[in-house]
mmCIF file with all atom_site columns, C-alpha atoms in Angstrom:
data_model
loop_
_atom_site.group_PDB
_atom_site.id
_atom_site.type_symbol
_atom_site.label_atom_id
_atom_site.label_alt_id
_atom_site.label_comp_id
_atom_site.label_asym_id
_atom_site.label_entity_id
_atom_site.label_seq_id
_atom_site.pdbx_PDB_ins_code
_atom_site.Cartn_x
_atom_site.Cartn_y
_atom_site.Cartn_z
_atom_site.occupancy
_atom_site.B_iso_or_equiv
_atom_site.pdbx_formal_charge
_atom_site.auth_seq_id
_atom_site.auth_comp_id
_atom_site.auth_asym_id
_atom_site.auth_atom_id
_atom_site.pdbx_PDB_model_num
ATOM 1   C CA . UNK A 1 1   ? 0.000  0.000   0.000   1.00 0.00 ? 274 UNK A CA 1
ATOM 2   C CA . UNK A 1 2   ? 1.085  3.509   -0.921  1.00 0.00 ? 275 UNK A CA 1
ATOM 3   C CA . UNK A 1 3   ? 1.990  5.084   2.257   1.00 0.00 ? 276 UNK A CA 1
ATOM 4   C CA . UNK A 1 4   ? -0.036 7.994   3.856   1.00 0.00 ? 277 UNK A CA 1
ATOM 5   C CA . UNK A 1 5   ? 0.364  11.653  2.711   1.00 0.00 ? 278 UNK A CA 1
ATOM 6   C CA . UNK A 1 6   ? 1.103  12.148  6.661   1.00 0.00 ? 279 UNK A CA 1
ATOM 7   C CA . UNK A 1 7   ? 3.751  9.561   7.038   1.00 0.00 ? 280 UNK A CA 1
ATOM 8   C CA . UNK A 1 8   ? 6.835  10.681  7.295   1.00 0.00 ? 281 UNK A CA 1
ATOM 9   C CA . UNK A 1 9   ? 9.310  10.428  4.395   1.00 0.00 ? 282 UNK A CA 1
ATOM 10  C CA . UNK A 1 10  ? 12.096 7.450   4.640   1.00 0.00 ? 283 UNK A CA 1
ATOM 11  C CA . UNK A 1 11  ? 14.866 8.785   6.155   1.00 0.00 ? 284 UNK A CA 1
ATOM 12  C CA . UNK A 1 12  ? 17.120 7.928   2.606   1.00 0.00 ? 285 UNK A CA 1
ATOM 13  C CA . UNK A 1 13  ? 14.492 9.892   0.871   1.00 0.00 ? 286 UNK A CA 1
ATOM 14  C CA . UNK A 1 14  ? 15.592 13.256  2.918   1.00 0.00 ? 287 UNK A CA 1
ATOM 15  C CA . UNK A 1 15  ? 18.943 13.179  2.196   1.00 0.00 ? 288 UNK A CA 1
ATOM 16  C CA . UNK A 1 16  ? 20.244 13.692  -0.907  1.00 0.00 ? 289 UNK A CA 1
ATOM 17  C CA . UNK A 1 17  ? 22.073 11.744  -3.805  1.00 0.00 ? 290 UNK A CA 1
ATOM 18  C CA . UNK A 1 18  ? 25.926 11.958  -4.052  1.00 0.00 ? 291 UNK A CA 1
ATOM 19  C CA . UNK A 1 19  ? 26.951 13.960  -6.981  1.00 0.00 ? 292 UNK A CA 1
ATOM 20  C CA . UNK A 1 20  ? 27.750 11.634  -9.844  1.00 0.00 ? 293 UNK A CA 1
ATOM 21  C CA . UNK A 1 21  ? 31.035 12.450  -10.044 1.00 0.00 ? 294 UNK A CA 1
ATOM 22  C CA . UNK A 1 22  ? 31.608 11.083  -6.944  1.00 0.00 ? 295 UNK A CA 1
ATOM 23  C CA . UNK A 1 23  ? 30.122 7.819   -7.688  1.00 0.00 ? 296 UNK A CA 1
ATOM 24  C CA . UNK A 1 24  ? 31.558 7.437   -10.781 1.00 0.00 ? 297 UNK A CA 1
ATOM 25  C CA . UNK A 1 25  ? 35.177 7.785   -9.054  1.00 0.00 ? 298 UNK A CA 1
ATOM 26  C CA . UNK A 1 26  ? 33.714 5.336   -6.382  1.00 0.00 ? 299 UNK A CA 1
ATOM 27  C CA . UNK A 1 27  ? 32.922 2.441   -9.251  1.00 0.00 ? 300 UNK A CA 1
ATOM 28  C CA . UNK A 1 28  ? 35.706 3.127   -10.940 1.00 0.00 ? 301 UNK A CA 1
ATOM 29  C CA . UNK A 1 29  ? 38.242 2.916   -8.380  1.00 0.00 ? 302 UNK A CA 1
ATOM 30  C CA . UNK A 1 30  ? 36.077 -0.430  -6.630  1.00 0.00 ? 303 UNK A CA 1
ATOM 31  C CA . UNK A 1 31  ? 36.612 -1.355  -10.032 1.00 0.00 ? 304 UNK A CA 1
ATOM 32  C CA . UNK A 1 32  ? 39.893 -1.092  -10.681 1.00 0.00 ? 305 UNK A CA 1
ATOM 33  C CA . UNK A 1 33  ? 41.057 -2.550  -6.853  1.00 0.00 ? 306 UNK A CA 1
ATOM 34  C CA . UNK A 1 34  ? 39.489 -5.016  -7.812  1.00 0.00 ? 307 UNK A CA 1
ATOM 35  C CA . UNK A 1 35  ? 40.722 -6.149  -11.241 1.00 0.00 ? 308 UNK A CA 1
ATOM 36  C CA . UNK A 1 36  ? 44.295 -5.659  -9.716  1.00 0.00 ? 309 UNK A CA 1
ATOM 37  C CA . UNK A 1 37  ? 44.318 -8.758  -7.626  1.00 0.00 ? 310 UNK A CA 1
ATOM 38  C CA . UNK A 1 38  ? 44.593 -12.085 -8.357  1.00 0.00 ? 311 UNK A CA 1
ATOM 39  C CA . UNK A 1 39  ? 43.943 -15.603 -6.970  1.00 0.00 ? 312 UNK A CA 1
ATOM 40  C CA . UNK A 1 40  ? 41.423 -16.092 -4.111  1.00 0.00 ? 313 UNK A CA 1
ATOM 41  C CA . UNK A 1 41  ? 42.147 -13.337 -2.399  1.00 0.00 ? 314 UNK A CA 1
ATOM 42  C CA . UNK A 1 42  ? 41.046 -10.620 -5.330  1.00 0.00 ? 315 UNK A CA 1
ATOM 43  C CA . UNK A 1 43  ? 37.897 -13.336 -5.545  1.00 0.00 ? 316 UNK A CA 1
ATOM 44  C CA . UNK A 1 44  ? 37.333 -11.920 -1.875  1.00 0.00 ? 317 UNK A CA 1
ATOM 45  C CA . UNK A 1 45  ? 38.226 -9.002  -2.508  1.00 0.00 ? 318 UNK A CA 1
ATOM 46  C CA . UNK A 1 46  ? 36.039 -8.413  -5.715  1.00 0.00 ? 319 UNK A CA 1
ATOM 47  C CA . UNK A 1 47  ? 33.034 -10.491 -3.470  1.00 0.00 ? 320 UNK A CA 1
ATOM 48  C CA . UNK A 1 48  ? 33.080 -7.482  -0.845  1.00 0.00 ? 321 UNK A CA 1
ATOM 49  C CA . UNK A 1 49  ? 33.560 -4.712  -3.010  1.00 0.00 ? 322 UNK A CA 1
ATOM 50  C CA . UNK A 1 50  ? 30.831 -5.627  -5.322  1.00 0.00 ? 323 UNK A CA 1
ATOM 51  C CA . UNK A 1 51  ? 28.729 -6.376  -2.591  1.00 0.00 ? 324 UNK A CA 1
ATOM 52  C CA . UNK A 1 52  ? 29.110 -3.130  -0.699  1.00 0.00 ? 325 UNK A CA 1
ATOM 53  C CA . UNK A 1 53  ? 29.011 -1.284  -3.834  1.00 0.00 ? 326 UNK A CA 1
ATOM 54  C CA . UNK A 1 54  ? 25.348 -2.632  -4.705  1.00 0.00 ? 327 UNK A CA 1
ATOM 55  C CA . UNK A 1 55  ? 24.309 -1.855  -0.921  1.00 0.00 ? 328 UNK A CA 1
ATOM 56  C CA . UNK A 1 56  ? 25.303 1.833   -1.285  1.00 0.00 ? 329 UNK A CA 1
ATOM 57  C CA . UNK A 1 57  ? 23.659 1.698   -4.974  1.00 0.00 ? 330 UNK A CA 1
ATOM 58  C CA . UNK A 1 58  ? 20.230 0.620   -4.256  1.00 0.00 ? 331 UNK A CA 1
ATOM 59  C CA . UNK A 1 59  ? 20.324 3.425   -1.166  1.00 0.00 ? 332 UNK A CA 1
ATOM 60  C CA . UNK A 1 60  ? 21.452 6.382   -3.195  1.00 0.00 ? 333 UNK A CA 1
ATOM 61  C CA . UNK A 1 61  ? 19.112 5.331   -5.907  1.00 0.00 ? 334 UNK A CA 1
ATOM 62  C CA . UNK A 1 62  ? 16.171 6.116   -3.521  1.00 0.00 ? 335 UNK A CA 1
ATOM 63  C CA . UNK A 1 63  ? 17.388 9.772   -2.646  1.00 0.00 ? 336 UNK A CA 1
ATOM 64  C CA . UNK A 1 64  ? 16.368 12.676  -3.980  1.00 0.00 ? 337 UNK A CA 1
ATOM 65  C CA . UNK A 1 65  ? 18.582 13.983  -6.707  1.00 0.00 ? 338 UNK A CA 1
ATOM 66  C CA . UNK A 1 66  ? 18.819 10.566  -8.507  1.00 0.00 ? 339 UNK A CA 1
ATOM 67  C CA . UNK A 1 67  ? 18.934 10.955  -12.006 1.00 0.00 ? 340 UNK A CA 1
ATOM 68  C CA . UNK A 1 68  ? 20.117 9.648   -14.901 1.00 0.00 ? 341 UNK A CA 1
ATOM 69  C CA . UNK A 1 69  ? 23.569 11.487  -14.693 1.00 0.00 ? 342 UNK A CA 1
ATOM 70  C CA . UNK A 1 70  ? 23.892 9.071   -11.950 1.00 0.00 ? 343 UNK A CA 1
ATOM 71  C CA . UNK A 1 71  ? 23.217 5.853   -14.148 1.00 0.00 ? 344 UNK A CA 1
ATOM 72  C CA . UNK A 1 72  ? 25.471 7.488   -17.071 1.00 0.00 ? 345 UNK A CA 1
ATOM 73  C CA . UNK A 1 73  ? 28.123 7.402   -14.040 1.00 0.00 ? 346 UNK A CA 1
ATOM 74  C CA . UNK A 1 74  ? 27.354 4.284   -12.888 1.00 0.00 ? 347 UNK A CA 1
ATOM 75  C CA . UNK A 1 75  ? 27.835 2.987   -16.026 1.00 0.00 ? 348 UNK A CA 1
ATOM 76  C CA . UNK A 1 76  ? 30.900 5.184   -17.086 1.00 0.00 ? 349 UNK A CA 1
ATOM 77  C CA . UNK A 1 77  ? 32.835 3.861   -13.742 1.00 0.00 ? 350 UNK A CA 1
ATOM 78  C CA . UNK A 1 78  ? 33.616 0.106   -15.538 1.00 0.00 ? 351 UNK A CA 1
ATOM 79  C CA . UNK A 1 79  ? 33.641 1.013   -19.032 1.00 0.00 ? 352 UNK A CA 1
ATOM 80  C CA . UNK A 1 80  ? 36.923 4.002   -18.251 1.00 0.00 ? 353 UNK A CA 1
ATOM 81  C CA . UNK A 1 81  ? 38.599 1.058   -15.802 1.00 0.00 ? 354 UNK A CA 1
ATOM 82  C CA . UNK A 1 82  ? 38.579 -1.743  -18.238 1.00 0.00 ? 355 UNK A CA 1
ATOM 83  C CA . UNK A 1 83  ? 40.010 1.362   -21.281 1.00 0.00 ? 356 UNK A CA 1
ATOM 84  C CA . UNK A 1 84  ? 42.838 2.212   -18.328 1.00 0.00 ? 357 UNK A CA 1
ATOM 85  C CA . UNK A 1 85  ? 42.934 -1.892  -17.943 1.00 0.00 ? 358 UNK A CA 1
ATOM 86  C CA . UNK A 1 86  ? 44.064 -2.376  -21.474 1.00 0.00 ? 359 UNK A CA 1
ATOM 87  C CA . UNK A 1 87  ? 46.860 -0.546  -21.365 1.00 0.00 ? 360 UNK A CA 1
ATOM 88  C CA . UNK A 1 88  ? 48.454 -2.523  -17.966 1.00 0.00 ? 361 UNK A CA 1
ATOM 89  C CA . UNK A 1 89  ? 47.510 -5.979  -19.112 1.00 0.00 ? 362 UNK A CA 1
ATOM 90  C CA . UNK A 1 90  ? 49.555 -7.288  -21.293 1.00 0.00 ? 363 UNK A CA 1
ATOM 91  C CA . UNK A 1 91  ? 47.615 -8.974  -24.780 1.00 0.00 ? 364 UNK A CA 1
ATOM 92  C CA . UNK A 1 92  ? 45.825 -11.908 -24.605 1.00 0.00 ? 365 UNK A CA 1
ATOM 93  C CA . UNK A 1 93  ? 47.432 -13.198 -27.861 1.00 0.00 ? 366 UNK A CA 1
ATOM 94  C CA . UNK A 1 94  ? 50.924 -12.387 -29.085 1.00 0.00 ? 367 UNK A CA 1
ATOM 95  C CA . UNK A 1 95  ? 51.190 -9.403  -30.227 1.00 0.00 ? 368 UNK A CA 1
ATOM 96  C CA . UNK A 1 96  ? 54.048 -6.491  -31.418 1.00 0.00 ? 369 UNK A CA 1
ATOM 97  C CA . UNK A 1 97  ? 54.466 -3.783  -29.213 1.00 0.00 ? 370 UNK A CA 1
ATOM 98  C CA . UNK A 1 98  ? 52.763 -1.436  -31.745 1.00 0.00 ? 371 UNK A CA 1
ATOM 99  C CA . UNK A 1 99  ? 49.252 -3.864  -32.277 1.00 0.00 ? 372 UNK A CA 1
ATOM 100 C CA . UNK A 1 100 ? 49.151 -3.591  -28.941 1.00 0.00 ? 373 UNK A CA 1
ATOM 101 C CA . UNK A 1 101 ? 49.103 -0.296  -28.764 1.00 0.00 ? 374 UNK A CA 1
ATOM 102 C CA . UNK A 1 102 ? 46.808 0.386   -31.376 1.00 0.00 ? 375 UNK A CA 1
ATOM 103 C CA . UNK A 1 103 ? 44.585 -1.847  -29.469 1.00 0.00 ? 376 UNK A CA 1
ATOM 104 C CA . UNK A 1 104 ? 44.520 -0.493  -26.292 1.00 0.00 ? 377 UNK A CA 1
ATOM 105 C CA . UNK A 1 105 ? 44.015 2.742   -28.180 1.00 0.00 ? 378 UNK A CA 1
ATOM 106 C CA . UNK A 1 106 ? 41.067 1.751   -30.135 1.00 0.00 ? 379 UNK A CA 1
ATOM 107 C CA . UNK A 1 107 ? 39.533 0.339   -26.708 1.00 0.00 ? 380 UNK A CA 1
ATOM 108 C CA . UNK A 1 108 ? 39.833 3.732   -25.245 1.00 0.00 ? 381 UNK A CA 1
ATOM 109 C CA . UNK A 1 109 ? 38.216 5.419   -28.652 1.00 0.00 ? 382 UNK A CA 1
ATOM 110 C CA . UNK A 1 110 ? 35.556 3.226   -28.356 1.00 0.00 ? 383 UNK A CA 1
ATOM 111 C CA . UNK A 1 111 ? 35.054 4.240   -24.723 1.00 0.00 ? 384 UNK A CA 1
ATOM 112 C CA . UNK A 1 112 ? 35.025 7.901   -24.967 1.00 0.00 ? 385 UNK A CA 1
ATOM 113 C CA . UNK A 1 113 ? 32.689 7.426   -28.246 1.00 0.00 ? 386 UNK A CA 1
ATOM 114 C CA . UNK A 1 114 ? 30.156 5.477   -25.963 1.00 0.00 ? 387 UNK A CA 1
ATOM 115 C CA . UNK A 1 115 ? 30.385 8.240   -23.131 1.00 0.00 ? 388 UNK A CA 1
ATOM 116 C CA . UNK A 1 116 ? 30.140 11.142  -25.102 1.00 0.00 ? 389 UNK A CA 1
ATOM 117 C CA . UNK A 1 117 ? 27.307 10.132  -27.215 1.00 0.00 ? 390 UNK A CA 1
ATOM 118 C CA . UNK A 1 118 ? 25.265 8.787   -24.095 1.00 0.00 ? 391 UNK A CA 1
ATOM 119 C CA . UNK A 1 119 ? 26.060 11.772  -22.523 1.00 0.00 ? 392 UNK A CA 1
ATOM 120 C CA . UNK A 1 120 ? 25.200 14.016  -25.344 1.00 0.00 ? 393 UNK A CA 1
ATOM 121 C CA . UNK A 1 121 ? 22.031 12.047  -25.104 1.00 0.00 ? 394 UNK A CA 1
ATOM 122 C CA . UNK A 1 122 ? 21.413 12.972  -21.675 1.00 0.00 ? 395 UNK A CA 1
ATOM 123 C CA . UNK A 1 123 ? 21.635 16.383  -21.909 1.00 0.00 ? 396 UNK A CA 1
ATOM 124 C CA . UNK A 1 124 ? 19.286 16.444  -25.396 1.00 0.00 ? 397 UNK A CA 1
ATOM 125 C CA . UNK A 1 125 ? 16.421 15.037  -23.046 1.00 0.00 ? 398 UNK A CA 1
ATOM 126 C CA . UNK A 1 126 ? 14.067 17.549  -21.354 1.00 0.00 ? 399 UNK A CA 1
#
């Protein structure tokens, strides 16, 4: 049932969301920590993280101030790690030094072509 127009608001509801910025530095750093380890330990790691990461999501969702911008950055958070990923792992297949570098390149193209065009997006909508 809907609650009453005299209840009182939930107490996530009165506080507002973090600026997307902020959580898009939050995912992307969670992100990267956790892409950095290896073996069972970056499993537990990665377990955690994740885990604490969808806790704080599914509060700030629910605050005032949740938009879109915040999905965008959400979003954005992965998709910059795994660009700044390419270039520190080294190729899955043999490779010179220059494919690989046109690869990790085109990865990060590809990236800021996503982000700019769903942010471009964003701001056409009313």
């Amino acid at each position: 049932a809907p609650p009453s127009p005299s209840a009182p608001a939930p107490a996530s509801a009165s506080v507002s969301a973090p600026r997307p910025r902020r959580l898009w530095l939050l995912v992307l750093a969670g992100y990267l920590g956790v892409n950095m380890l290896s073996g069972w330990i970056g499993v537990a790691v990665a377990v955690v993280v994740i885990g604490a990461l969808a806790v704080a999501l599914v509060r700030w969702s629910g605050r005032t101030g949740w938009g879109q911008e915040h999905v965008l950055a959400g979003v954005a958070g992965p998709l910059v790690g795994a660009a700044v990923l390419a270039y520190l792992v080294p190729p899955y297949a043999p490779a010179s030094p220059g494919e690989a570098l046109v690869s990790d390149v085109l990865v990060s193209v590809i990236v800021v072509a996503l982000l700019t065009g769903a942010y471009a997006r964003l701001r056409r909508q009313p």
